[in-house]
């Protein structure tokens, strides 16, 4: 995206600084003067007077419509060491009907989300749009935007008028939840990637100013931010400009292939060129990838953007001194209902560190290692790189490695060295030594012999003159996991890959203590370095603990490092505002997840999750005053370790449960395409009779056949064309547009005449469908066309109108004649269109299938008159059927057993069908068997009632003449975890009530 010339210019900027340790700019505490709680300078954010590492992850509340689960996710985020989260809010969900007010009810209520963030102790970066992209329909713009004139994402009056109510209303909600009012919000972003402009338009400064002024007049006083798509200098007139970076792209098909020059080193120079007075903020750094229809599935994305990617690319971004850093996504969630744009399917798992079912991937543990390190390294918050673009071979002499030096320009003590492969794509094993300055002079490390290793796709941060309590770590090649001063002992945890040689050296005073292994199988070699320096050499394998003077050094391999949790008992220390509390750390080794610690009268109460019934060995590194420990309320039988810490065991309790066998449940079925029956009346359908449209795509038909123009923006759309034959019609040619992977089927009267089964890459298709015989003169007929609406396009290019791309019929003609008497066109989508019926589940949940219009997907609908039949039997002809069944669940308390509905049809099967899954009325799956890739559809607890009755409804649209059926549909658990998460309240699930104006 960047011109080579620009890159060269940036490179020049990056090397200006040289290696000398003096501040490049006068330190300046900045404030937008509206408040003084959140300020910043060129290094970091400063909150309530303290520098804060904004280590953040993206989470969208609207992708998890069970507010009582927010805290579960956010506690996990907090336990992983994050200080913040970032969230988009989705205009289209809050204002689906123009002028009908901005809804913050039910799942659209943001208050529970902010409350949960505050409770978990996380700051919030709020990103209200109005444009968000985010792989949501219309990029966040409401459906009615498609029939509203004007160039959007500009200062066009029609657009400004459109967003003002939403931005004002949400601005007020954000203002109320700012840190200045005791809430968690520290930053508010305006727009999103306002970086690319449809020619001939360019950046619209009036639009930018107006968004800022709406936020300010709504009461937002915290700093305003912007995320440029790359450091491209757009919308820089905000408080803290920043940019996005997705260096490994979105092609999950080759999860082990990286670009050789993908590690972006030019960001530093770019930052200095744009906003050197603020931290080098990255508001979206790649945390995973979205996956398109027909894609490779999120496990491939989780591999492409896996732990190795995190190590190399995130640490590289640390080397660019990014002290405001948000990962997109940290928890992706689900595109339930009609949330998705056509580029993604139901799952928005994103291959993130926290999977869609809220379990932790290995990626989460790697993030934890990094987050913990940063949170105990205040020197990092005032460090900047010194040798950008002069990193190759630096400090190692090995040209296959790049090493960035960061120096603390404020503390004037500590240095960080970030080492990685020069060519990011290689898997070579490199050996190296580091020759670098320390406070006792230049050293070549390892000092005790041998060499360091960087094997394959990896990156390490080596510290020099690093403070850990009263201890100075002279250097450490073993990476710092965390440290804490506990009862005046400096406990320091370092780690490396299993089998690697490392050194950690300390700087002592005149008396140099001896180092002794107190537990574990590891051996150490030591060497006096002079000037108080003592080096320890070791191999990281398992866990070995060394005592040296006042220091207890834990030497860990990566797997052991993963097991440590740092918890802060906020309540015990009288903090009124628990955010970013890092005081009084308790370090506990404990397995899958630890969430919290409370301290009382010599006892520690831990809460955590167990994903195994195998005994987990805990080690509690805490002040001696604590001699009793409980986990999830059960006391641990404790022993003392040789290093004097407490240890005990506990096994998770994973009670068996019984799940219904969906195949053997009583299922009922009804035809959901009565529209093709001769007795069916479409009298109350919307007549598609518009002669004009504001849509930038000029209609090719005599009347406008864009569903959006008639208020239908989601789900299935039905078109009916009544006509009188001239006697020559042999067939029908129709061009339909529904978005990538869409399909459509066509009937002449009751006769199925063909389908377009869809293609992940095609948004529209022109098909010719033969009539069974030439139509007789003056005969009356109806064509019925059922099409998918896969969501509206995003509108990445500002001043473009791509999101208005029509969904509907672009062209049609009869085969055999152009003399057909023009008839009436009618259209049906979700019942009520923009005056949608189900205000609880929102405007996008329900589509236009007959069964959906009737509310057949809702609990309590009386299907007594329906016949027996299941989706496993399916249809023996093209058409649409609805299926319903109920089952009860009785899942014990104290566990988190996430579940999914899983199909097993082969993607290559010839019988193409499209199924939607409705769980208690919520659409939690859109399955396209012939395109895929998604077959497993997670449904969160709270949508599924874990202690009571559930209604499962399935719509099945068979696109083949032979019909189609589901091979099997199963309800499975995707994980079994003993959990200390809070009680889950079921999402409101109002049942069926008779519908007015139903047709
Ligand atoms: C960036 C968007 O800001 C974000 O909303 C989301 O769409 C993300 O991409 C991809 O998941 S846009 C960037 C990739 C150009």
XYZ file of N, CA and C in Angstrom, residues 414-534:
363
model
N 17.893 1.101 32.105
C 17.587 -0.195 31.507
C 17.656 -0.161 29.982
N 17.996 -1.320 29.412
C 17.939 -1.476 27.957
C 17.260 -2.800 27.638
N 16.618 -2.830 26.478
C 15.949 -4.043 25.999
C 16.506 -4.359 24.617
N 16.770 -5.618 24.357
C 17.276 -6.039 23.044
C 16.312 -7.068 22.466
N 15.695 -6.728 21.354
C 14.698 -7.613 20.739
C 15.353 -8.303 19.542
N 15.475 -9.619 19.622
C 16.186 -10.400 18.601
C 15.189 -11.226 17.795
N 15.364 -11.265 16.480
C 14.502 -12.087 15.625
C 15.240 -12.410 14.342
N 14.648 -13.275 13.513
C 15.252 -13.599 12.215
C 15.190 -12.366 11.311
N 16.235 -12.168 10.519
C 16.210 -11.088 9.534
C 15.116 -11.342 8.505
N 15.046 -12.576 8.049
C 14.019 -12.985 7.093
C 12.935 -13.714 7.887
N 11.812 -13.031 8.062
C 10.771 -13.568 8.943
C 10.257 -14.931 8.483
N 10.430 -15.238 7.194
C 9.792 -16.444 6.657
C 10.579 -17.725 6.938
N 11.827 -17.602 7.371
C 12.662 -18.807 7.457
C 12.426 -19.582 8.752
N 12.806 -20.851 8.684
C 12.714 -21.707 9.864
C 14.098 -22.115 10.362
N 15.120 -21.401 9.940
C 16.494 -21.791 10.276
C 16.759 -21.655 11.775
N 17.706 -22.461 12.216
C 18.163 -22.324 13.598
C 19.409 -21.453 13.603
N 19.407 -20.448 14.426
C 20.550 -19.532 14.510
C 21.198 -19.629 15.882
N 22.523 -19.548 15.889
C 23.206 -19.374 17.172
C 23.805 -17.976 17.186
N 23.934 -17.441 18.372
C 24.472 -16.080 18.463
C 24.982 -15.803 19.861
N 25.768 -14.763 19.929
C 26.107 -14.193 21.228
C 25.812 -12.707 21.127
N 25.628 -12.088 22.256
C 25.283 -10.658 22.291
C 26.471 -9.879 22.834
N 26.930 -8.913 22.075
C 27.968 -8.033 22.597
C 27.330 -6.664 22.798
N 27.227 -6.273 24.058
C 26.453 -5.056 24.316
C 26.931 -4.342 25.575
N 26.580 -3.053 25.649
C 27.011 -2.286 26.820
C 26.163 -2.606 28.046
N 26.829 -2.702 29.190
C 26.102 -2.845 30.460
C 26.724 -1.846 31.433
N 26.126 -1.758 32.603
C 26.641 -0.806 33.591
C 28.007 -1.233 34.139
N 28.413 -2.476 33.864
C 29.770 -2.853 34.300
C 30.701 -2.965 33.094
N 30.275 -2.364 32.000
C 31.125 -2.382 30.803
C 30.570 -3.306 29.750
N 31.252 -3.335 28.619
C 30.771 -4.162 27.515
C 30.959 -5.638 27.835
N 29.945 -6.421 27.529
C 30.022 -7.863 27.777
C 29.658 -8.609 26.508
N 30.221 -9.798 26.397
C 29.779 -10.696 25.335
C 29.104 -11.886 26.011
N 27.830 -12.024 25.691
C 26.962 -12.985 26.384
C 26.614 -14.102 25.408
N 26.706 -15.339 25.811
C 26.965 -15.831 27.162
C 28.415 -15.596 27.590
N 28.541 -15.318 28.861
C 29.882 -15.057 29.389
C 30.529 -16.333 29.907
N 29.730 -17.399 30.014
C 30.275 -18.632 30.616
C 30.529 -19.682 29.539
N 30.462 -19.279 28.281
C 30.737 -20.233 27.197
C 29.459 -20.702 26.538
N 29.644 -21.353 25.392
C 28.488 -21.810 24.620
C 27.891 -20.658 23.838
N 26.705 -20.869 23.320
C 26.063 -19.785 22.562
C 24.561 -19.813 22.773
N 23.953 -18.696 22.431
C 22.498 -18.572 22.518
C 21.891 -19.116 21.231
N 20.629 -19.438 21.281
C 19.976 -20.018 20.100
C 18.671 -19.296 19.807
N 18.423 -19.085 18.534
C 17.110 -18.618 18.109
C 16.668 -19.588 17.020
N 15.772 -20.459 17.400
C 15.408 -21.556 16.516
C 14.106 -21.281 15.794
N 14.217 -21.154 14.472
C 13.020 -20.985 13.655
C 12.317 -19.682 13.923
N 10.996 -19.736 13.850
C 10.209 -18.506 13.964
C 10.047 -18.142 15.431
N 10.949 -17.323 15.894
C 10.948 -16.978 17.310
C 11.544 -15.589 17.467
N 11.345 -15.027 18.612
C 11.921 -13.730 18.928
C 12.048 -13.650 20.436
N 13.080 -12.962 20.887
C 13.326 -12.873 22.328
C 13.632 -11.450 22.734
N 13.288 -11.159 23.970
C 13.653 -9.858 24.530
C 14.654 -10.096 25.657
N 15.851 -9.615 25.449
C 16.896 -9.737 26.464
C 17.015 -8.392 27.183
N 17.025 -8.458 28.502
C 17.074 -7.201 29.263
C 18.493 -6.944 29.773
N 18.798 -5.680 29.958
C 20.094 -5.266 30.517
C 19.824 -4.199 31.581
N 20.488 -4.344 32.719
C 20.326 -3.378 33.832
C 18.852 -3.123 34.132
N 18.228 -4.219 34.441
C 16.773 -4.243 34.612
C 16.466 -4.322 36.107
N 15.559 -3.479 36.574
C 15.235 -3.463 38.000
C 14.124 -4.441 38.333
N 14.391 -5.267 39.338
C 13.359 -6.158 39.874
C 13.389 -5.988 41.388
N 12.568 -5.078 41.865
C 12.610 -4.755 43.289
C 13.924 -4.065 43.598
N 14.610 -4.557 44.639
C 15.895 -3.941 44.974
C 17.033 -4.585 44.180
N 16.689 -5.553 43.366
C 17.703 -6.278 42.596
C 17.890 -5.652 41.224
N 19.158 -5.586 40.806
C 19.411 -5.225 39.412
C 19.806 -6.489 38.658
N 18.990 -6.806 37.666
C 19.355 -7.900 36.773
C 20.318 -7.279 35.762
N 21.588 -7.654 35.858
C 22.595 -7.047 34.980
C 22.251 -7.359 33.520
N 21.904 -8.605 33.286
C 21.328 -8.974 31.995
C 20.607 -10.293 32.161
N 19.696 -10.570 31.267
C 19.087 -11.905 31.243
C 18.725 -12.252 29.815
N 19.223 -13.392 29.353
C 18.811 -13.887 28.031
C 17.569 -14.748 28.190
N 17.447 -15.418 29.332
C 16.178 -16.034 29.671
C 15.197 -14.883 29.820
N 14.055 -14.991 29.191
C 13.136 -13.842 29.187
C 12.435 -13.708 30.533
N 12.178 -12.461 30.899
C 11.517 -12.216 32.177
C 10.026 -12.539 32.012
N 9.517 -13.416 32.875
C 8.072 -13.655 32.895
C 7.409 -12.628 33.819
N 7.896 -12.582 35.044
C 7.396 -11.594 35.997
C 8.359 -11.553 37.167
N 8.145 -10.621 38.048
C 8.887 -10.611 39.306
C 8.025 -9.911 40.344
N 8.331 -10.183 41.601
C 7.629 -9.507 42.684
C 8.499 -9.562 43.930
N 8.392 -8.524 44.712
C 9.090 -8.535 45.990
C 8.111 -9.054 47.034
N 8.444 -10.206 47.569
C 7.528 -10.838 48.521
C 8.281 -11.091 49.814
N 7.800 -10.510 50.903
C 8.488 -10.588 52.199
C 9.969 -10.253 52.019
N 10.247 -9.229 51.297
C 11.589 -8.695 51.024
C 12.510 -9.614 50.208
N 11.957 -10.693 49.669
C 12.704 -11.479 48.681
C 12.266 -11.039 47.282
N 13.233 -10.819 46.408
C 12.882 -10.518 45.025
C 12.737 -11.844 44.262
N 11.498 -12.189 44.003
C 11.224 -13.429 43.273
C 11.180 -13.090 41.788
N 12.040 -13.727 41.020
C 12.139 -13.387 39.592
C 11.937 -14.668 38.780
N 11.019 -14.620 37.823
C 10.743 -15.799 37.002
C 11.254 -15.543 35.583
N 12.113 -16.422 35.101
C 12.614 -16.312 33.725
C 12.283 -17.589 32.972
N 12.196 -17.486 31.643
C 11.851 -18.680 30.868
C 12.553 -18.672 29.521
N 12.596 -19.872 28.957
C 13.116 -20.055 27.598
C 12.512 -21.316 27.037
N 12.759 -21.566 25.760
C 12.263 -22.820 25.189
C 12.988 -23.985 25.839
N 12.324 -25.119 25.857
C 12.905 -26.295 26.512
C 14.253 -26.642 25.866
N 15.253 -26.792 26.703
C 16.559 -27.215 26.210
C 17.483 -26.087 25.774
N 17.050 -24.855 25.865
C 17.908 -23.737 25.442
C 18.872 -23.324 26.550
N 20.032 -22.882 26.128
C 21.010 -22.355 27.066
C 20.771 -20.855 27.273
N 20.772 -20.453 28.532
C 20.546 -19.037 28.848
C 21.437 -18.601 29.992
N 21.543 -17.304 30.099
C 22.241 -16.739 31.263
C 21.417 -15.612 31.861
N 21.462 -15.549 33.189
C 20.928 -14.401 33.917
C 22.042 -13.939 34.854
N 22.326 -12.644 34.819
C 23.385 -12.125 35.698
C 22.809 -11.043 36.597
N 23.341 -10.968 37.793
C 22.891 -9.951 38.750
C 24.035 -9.016 39.065
N 23.656 -7.834 39.493
C 24.664 -6.884 39.921
C 24.499 -6.697 41.423
N 25.458 -7.245 42.143
C 25.400 -7.143 43.594
C 26.371 -6.063 44.062
N 26.330 -5.775 45.367
C 27.290 -4.815 45.933
C 28.624 -5.513 46.167
N 29.247 -5.107 47.223
C 30.575 -5.646 47.514
C 30.531 -7.138 47.811
N 29.494 -7.550 48.569
C 29.406 -8.968 48.932
C 28.576 -9.707 47.901
N 29.212 -10.661 47.230
C 28.479 -11.401 46.203
C 28.063 -12.740 46.768
N 26.770 -12.982 46.850
C 26.304 -14.240 47.448
C 26.577 -15.417 46.518
N 26.500 -16.617 47.077
C 26.616 -17.791 46.218
C 25.220 -18.194 45.757
N 25.204 -18.841 44.629
C 23.925 -19.266 44.057
C 23.762 -20.759 44.276
N 22.593 -21.154 44.768
C 22.336 -22.583 45.020
C 21.001 -23.003 44.424
N 21.030 -24.162 43.805
C 19.758 -24.726 43.329
C 19.007 -25.233 44.554
N 17.792 -24.737 44.755
C 17.028 -25.221 45.915
C 15.981 -26.256 45.533
N 15.516 -26.225 44.307
C 14.616 -27.300 43.880
C 14.685 -27.433 42.373
N 14.310 -28.608 41.886
C 14.325 -28.847 40.443
C 15.584 -29.558 40.011
N 15.548 -30.072 38.786
C 16.616 -30.935 38.296
C 17.698 -30.161 37.538
N 17.495 -28.870 37.366
C 18.444 -28.095 36.570
C 19.765 -27.866 37.284
N 20.799 -27.641 36.480
C 22.126 -27.333 37.030
C 22.460 -25.893 36.659
N 23.293 -25.278 37.467
C 23.746 -23.932 37.095
C 25.268 -23.880 37.090
N 25.768 -23.023 36.217
C 27.186 -22.650 36.264
C 27.199 -21.180 36.643
N 28.207 -20.782 37.375
C 28.265 -19.364 37.748
C 29.635 -18.787 37.391
N 29.649 -17.465 37.280
C 30.915 -16.793 36.991
C 30.855 -15.372 37.550
N 31.936 -14.977 38.202
C 32.037 -13.594 38.667
C 32.482 -12.731 37.488
N 31.753 -11.650 37.287
C 32.042 -10.816 36.121
C 32.842 -9.572 36.495
N 33.143 -9.419 37.780
C 33.800 -8.188 38.216
C 32.773 -7.100 38.456
N 33.162 -6.090 39.190
C 32.260 -4.964 39.495
C 30.926 -5.408 40.082
N 30.923 -6.483 40.841
C 29.694 -6.942 41.501
C 28.834 -7.841 40.645
N 29.285 -8.135 39.445
C 28.462 -8.951 38.543
C 28.631 -10.441 38.805
N 27.516 -11.137 38.851
C 27.535 -12.597 38.982
C 26.632 -13.170 37.902
